[in-house]
Short mmCIF file of C-alpha atoms in Angstrom, two decimals:
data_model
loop_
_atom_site.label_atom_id
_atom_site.label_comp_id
_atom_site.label_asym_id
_atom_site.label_seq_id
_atom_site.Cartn_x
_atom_site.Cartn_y
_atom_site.Cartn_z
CA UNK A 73 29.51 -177.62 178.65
CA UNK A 74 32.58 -174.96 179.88
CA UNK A 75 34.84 -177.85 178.73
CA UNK A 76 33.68 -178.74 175.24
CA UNK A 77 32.90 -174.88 174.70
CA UNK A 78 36.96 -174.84 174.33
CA UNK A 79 37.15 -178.43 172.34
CA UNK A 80 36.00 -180.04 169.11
CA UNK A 81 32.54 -179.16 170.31
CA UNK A 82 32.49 -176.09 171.28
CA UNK A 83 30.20 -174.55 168.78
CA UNK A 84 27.56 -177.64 169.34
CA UNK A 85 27.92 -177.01 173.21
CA UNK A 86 27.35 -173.15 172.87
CA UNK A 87 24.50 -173.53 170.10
CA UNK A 88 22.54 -175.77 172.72
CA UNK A 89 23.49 -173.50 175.80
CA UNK A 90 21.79 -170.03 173.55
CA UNK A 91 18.64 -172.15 172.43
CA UNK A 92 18.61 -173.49 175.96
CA UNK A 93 18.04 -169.83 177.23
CA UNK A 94 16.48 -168.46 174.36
CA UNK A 95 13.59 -171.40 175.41
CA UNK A 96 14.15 -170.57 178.71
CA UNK A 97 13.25 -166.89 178.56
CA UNK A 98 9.95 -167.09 176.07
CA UNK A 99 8.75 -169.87 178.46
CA UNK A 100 7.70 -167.19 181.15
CA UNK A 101 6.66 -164.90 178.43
CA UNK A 102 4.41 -167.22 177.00
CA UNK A 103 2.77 -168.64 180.14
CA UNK A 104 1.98 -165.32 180.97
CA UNK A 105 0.01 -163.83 177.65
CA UNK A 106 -2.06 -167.20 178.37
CA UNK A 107 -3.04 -165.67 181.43
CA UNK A 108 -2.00 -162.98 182.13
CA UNK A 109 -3.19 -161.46 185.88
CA UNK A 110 -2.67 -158.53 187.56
CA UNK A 111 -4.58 -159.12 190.80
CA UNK A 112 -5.98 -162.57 192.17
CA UNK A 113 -9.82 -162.22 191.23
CA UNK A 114 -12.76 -162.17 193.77
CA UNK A 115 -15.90 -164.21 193.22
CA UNK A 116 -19.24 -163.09 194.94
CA UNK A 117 -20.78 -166.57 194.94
CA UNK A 118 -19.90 -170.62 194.48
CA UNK A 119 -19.61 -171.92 191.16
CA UNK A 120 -20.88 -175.19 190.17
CA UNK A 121 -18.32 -177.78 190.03
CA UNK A 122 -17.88 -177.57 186.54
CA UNK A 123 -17.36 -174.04 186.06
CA UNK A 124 -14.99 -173.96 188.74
CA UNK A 125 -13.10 -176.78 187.10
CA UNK A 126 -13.07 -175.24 183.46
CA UNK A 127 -12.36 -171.76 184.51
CA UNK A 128 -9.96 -172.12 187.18
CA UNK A 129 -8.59 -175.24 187.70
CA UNK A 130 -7.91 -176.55 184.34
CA UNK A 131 -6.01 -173.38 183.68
CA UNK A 132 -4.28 -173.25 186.91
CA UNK A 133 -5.34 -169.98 187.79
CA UNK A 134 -6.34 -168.57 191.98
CA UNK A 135 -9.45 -166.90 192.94
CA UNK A 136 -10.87 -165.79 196.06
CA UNK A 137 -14.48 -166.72 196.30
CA UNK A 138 -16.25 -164.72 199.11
CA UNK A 139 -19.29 -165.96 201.00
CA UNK A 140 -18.02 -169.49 200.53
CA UNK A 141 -17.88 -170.34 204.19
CA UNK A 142 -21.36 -168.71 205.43
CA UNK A 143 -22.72 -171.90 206.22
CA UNK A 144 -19.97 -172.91 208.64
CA UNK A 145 -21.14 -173.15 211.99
CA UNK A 146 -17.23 -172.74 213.10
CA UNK A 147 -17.33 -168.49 211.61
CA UNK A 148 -19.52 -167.66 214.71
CA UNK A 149 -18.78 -170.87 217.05
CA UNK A 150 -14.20 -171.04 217.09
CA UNK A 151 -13.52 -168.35 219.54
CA UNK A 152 -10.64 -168.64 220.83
CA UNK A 153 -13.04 -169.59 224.41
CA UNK A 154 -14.82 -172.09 222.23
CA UNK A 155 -11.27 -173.63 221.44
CA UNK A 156 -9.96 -173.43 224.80
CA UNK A 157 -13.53 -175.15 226.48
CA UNK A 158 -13.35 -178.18 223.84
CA UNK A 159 -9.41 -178.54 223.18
CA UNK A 160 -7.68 -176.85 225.76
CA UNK A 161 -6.86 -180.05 228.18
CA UNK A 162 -5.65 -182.01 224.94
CA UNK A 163 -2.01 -182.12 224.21
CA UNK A 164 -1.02 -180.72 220.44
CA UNK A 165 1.73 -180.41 218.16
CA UNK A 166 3.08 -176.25 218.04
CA UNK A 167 6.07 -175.18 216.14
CA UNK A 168 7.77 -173.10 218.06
CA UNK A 169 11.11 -170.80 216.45
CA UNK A 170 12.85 -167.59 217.91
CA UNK A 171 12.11 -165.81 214.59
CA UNK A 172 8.67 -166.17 213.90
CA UNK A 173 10.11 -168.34 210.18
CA UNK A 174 9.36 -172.18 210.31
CA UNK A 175 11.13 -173.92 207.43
CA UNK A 176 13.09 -171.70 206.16
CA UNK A 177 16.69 -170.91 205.02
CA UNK A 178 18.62 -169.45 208.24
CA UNK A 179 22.23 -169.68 208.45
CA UNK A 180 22.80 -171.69 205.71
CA UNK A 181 20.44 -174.32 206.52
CA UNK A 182 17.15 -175.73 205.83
CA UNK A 183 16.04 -175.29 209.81
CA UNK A 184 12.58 -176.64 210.76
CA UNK A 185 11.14 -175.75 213.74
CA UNK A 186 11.36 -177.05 217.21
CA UNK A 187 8.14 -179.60 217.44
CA UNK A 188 6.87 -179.16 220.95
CA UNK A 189 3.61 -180.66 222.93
CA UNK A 190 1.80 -179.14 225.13
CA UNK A 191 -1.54 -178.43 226.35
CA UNK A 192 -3.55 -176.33 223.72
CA UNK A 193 -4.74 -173.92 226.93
CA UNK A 194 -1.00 -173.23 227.55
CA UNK A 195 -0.37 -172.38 223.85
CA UNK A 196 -4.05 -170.32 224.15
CA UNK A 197 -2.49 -168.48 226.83
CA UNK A 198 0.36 -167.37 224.63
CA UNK A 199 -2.05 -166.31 221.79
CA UNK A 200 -4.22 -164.06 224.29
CA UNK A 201 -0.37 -163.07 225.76
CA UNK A 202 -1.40 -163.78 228.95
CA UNK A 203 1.84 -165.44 229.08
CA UNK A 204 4.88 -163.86 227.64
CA UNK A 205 7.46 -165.39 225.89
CA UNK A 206 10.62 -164.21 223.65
CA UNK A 207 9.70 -167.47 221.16
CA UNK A 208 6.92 -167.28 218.63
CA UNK A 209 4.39 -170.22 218.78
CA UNK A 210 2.39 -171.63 215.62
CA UNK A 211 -0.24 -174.50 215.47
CA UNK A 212 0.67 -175.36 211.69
CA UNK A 213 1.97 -179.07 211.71
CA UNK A 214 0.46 -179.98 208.26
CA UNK A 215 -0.35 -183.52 208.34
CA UNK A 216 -4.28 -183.39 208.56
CA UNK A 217 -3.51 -182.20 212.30
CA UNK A 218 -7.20 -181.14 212.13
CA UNK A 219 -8.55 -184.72 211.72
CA UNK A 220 -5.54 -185.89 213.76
CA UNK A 221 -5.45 -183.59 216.48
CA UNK A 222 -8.51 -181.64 217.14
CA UNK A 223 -11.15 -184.27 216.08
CA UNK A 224 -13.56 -182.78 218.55
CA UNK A 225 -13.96 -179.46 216.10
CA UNK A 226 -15.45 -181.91 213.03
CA UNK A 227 -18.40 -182.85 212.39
CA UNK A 228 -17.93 -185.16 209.89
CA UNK A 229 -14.70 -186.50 209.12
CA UNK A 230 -13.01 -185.22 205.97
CA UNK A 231 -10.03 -186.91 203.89
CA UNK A 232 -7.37 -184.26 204.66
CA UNK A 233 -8.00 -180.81 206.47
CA UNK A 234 -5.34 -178.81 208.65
CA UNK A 235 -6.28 -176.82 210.90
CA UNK A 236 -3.86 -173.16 211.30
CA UNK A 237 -4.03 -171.01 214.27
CA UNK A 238 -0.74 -168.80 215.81
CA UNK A 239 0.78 -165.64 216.45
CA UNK A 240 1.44 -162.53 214.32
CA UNK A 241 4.85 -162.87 213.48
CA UNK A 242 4.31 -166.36 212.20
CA UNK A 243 5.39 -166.53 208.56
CA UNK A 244 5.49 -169.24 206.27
CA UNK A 245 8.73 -168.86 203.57
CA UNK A 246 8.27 -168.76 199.93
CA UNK A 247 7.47 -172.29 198.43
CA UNK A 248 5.28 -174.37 196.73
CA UNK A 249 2.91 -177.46 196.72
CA UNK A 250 2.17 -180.00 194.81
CA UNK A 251 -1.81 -180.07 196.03
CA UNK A 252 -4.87 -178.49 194.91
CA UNK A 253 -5.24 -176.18 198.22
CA UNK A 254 -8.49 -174.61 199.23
CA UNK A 255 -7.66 -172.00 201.88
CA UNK A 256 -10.09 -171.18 204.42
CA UNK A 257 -10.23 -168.45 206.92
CA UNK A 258 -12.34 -168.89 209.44
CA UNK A 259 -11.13 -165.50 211.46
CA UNK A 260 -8.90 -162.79 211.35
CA UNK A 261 -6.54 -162.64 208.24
CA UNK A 262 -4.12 -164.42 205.81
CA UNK A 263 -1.87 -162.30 203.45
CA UNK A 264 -0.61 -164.18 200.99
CA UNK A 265 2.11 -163.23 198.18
CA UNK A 266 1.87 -165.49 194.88
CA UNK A 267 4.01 -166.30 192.15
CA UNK A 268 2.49 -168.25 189.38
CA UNK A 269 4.56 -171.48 188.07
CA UNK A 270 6.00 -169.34 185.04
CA UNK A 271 7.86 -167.42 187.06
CA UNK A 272 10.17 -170.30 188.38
CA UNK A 273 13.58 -168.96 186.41
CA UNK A 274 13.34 -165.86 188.37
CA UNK A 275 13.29 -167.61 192.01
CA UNK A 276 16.60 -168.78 193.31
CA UNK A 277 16.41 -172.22 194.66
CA UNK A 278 19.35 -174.25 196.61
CA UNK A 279 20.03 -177.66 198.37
CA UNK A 280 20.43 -177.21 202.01
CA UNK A 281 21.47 -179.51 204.58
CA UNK A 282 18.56 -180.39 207.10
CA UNK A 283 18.55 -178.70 210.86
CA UNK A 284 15.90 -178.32 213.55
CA UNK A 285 15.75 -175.34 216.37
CA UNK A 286 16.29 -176.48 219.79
CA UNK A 287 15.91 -174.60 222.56
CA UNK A 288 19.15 -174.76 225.53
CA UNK A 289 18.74 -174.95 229.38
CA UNK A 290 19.16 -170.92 229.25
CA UNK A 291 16.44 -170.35 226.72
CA UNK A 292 18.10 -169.36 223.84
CA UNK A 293 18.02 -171.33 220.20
CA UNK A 294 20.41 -173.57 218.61
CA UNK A 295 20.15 -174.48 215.37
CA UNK A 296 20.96 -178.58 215.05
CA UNK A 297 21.89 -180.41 212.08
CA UNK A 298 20.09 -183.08 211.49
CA UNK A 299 22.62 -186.30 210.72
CA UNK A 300 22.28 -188.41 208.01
CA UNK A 301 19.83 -186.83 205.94
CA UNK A 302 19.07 -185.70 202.81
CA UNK A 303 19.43 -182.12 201.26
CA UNK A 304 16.38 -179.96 201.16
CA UNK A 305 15.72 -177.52 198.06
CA UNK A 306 14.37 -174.84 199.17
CA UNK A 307 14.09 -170.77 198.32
CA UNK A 308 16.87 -168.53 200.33
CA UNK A 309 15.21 -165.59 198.90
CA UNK A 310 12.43 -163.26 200.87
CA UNK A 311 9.91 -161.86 198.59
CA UNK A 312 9.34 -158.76 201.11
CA UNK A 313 12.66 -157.84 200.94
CA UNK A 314 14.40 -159.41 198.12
CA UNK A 315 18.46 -159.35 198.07
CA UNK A 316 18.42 -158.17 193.92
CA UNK A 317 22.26 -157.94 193.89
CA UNK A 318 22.57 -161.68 195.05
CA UNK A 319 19.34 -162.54 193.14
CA UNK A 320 18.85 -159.95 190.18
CA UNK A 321 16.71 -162.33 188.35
CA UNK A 322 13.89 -161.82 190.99
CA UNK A 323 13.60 -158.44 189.50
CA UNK A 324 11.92 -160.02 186.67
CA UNK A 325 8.82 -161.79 188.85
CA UNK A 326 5.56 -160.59 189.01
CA UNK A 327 4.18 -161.30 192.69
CA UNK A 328 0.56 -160.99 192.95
CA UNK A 329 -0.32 -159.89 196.61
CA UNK A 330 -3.97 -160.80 197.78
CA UNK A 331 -5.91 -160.90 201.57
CA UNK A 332 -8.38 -163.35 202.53
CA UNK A 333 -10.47 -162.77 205.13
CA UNK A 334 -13.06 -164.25 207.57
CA UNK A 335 -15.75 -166.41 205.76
CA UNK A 336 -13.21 -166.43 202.18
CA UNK A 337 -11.87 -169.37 200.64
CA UNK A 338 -8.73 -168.91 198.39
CA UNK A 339 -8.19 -171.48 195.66
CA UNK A 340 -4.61 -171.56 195.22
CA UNK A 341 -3.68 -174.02 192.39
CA UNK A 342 -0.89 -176.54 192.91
CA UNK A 343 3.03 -175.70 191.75
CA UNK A 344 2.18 -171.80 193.00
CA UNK A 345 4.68 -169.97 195.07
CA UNK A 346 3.50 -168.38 198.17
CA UNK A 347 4.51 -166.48 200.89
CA UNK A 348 2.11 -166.45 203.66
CA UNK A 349 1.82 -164.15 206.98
CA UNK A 350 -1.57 -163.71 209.22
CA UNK A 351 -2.81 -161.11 211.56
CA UNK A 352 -2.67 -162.20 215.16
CA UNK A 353 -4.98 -165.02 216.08
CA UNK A 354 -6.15 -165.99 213.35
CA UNK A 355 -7.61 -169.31 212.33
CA UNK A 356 -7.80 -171.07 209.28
CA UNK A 357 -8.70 -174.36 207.50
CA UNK A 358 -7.60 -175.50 204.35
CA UNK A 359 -8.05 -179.19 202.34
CA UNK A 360 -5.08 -180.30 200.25
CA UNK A 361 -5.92 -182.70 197.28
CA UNK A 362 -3.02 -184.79 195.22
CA UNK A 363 -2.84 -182.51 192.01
CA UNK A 364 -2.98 -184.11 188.78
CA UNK A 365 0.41 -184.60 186.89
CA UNK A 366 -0.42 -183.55 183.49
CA UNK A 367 0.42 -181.01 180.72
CA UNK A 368 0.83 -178.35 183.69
CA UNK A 369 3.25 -180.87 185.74
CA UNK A 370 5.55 -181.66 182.55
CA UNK A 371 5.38 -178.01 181.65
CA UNK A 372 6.84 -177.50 184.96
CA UNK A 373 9.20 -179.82 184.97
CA UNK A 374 10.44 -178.69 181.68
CA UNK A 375 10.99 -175.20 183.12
CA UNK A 376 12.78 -176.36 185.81
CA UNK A 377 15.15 -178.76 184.29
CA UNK A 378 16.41 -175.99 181.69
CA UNK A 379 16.45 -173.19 184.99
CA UNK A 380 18.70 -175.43 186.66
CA UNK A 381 20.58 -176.14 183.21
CA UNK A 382 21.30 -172.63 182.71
CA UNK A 383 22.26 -172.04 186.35
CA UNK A 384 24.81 -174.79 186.19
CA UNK A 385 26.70 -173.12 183.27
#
């Protein structure tokens, strides 16, 4: 566009460039007087299937519903001496990282954490810090690791559960899904900081190349690219403390901020942004299901493609 801005069609390319931001900016706008919230909304009791479809789903909008888990058994049963009686001598996933941040931008890189196995009493030990250790420690390996992993804690099998469990300083980095995610919290709590799918122009998002913490001989953490492999878009930007004169668009958002506690379910509706951080010990479940690429997916998509448009100009 720079290049026929200057040529023959330069007043075609710079007509299409204003009513590419002048779609770009009522987008958000619009999205928003649709519905419009200034907190996430609590619910004192289940609703049916269909009202919970109609009135949240369907328009894409979170809730909290409280008193949704009081027929667990696991509220009063997952201590963390339950957990360390019926799991303890098994062997689990735990993504360990110096900074508490797994997947996230550090250093100019995409940098998972290191993936490490180890008995779930040794990792219980951590969590109770009856063991010290400079490294923070996070059962979060999101590939049904509940069904996977810690089979012994179902009662029936479901189609895809993880199961969530770590230290304080755990944090999971602004992103988003493309599932239907019903977040349960079985103890302790989960603060979450949303950003509904409208906002998308406002966060910053960048290809990264691929790394992966490893810890050296002497303890410390390197940060390893990983060879051969794709870039990963991602958000460099942290919603607690955003960088507005790298990012001034961010000034723009509208983060909703919400806690769920023990016994609480949050429905968070797929292409959300969150930012997620816990209090220490805590344990939570939560069911992903494939979200349905409609009207809300192309709507999306739309808003992306002319973000990115904009951005490249």
């Amino acid at each position: 566009m720079a290049q026929a801005a200057g040529g023959v069609g330069g007043e075609a390319a710079a007509a299409a460039l204003r009513a590419v931001r002048s779609c770009l900016a009522a987008f958000p706008a619009e999205a928003r007087e649709l519905g419009l919230m200034e907190s996430v909304p609590l619910i004192d009791n289940l609703p049916s299937p269909l009202e919970f479809y109609r009135e949240w789903v369907c328009p894409n909008k979170p809730c909290i519903i409280r008193n949704a888990l009081s027929h667990w058994p696991a509220l009063k049963k997952w201590t963390l001496r339950y957990l360390r009686k019926v799991v303890g001598s098994k062997m689990v996933s735990v993504a360990v990282t110096p900074n508490g941040y797994a997947d996230a931008v550090y250093q100019d890189r995409f940098v998972m954490p290191e993936e490490r196995h180890m008995l779930f009493s040794n990792f219980l030990d951590i969590v109770e810090k009856k063991v010290t250790s400079p490294s923070v420690f996070y059962v979060q390996k999101q590939c049904s690791n509940l069904t996977e992993e810690f089979p012994e804690l179902l009662g029936k099998k479901p189609d895809a559960v993880n199961f969530w469990l770590g230290e304080s300083a755990a944090v999971t980095s602004l992103h988003k899904d493309h599932y239907e995610n019903l977040y349960c919290v079985i103890s302790g709590e989960k603060h979450f900081l949303l950003h509904p799918p409208s906002d998308r122009p406002f966060i910053p998002h960048k290809l990264y190349l691929p790394a992966t913490y490893c810890i050296s001989e002497d303890g410390s953490f390197q940060v390893v690219d990983e060879k051969a492999a794709d870039e990963v878009p991602w958000i460099p930007l942290d919603p607690l403390n955003p960088d507005l004169e790298q990012y001034p668009e961010y000034a723009q958002a509208r983060p909703l901020q919400c806690t769920v506690k023990a016994g609480e379910m949050l429905y968070l509706p797929s292409l959300w942004f969150h930012h997620v951080q816990q209090s220490h010990g805590c344990i939570a479940v939560n069911y992903w299901y494939d979200m349905e690429y409609d009207l809300k997916y192309s709507y999306y998509q739309l808003l992306d493609s002319l973000t990115k448009a904009v951005t490249m100009v």
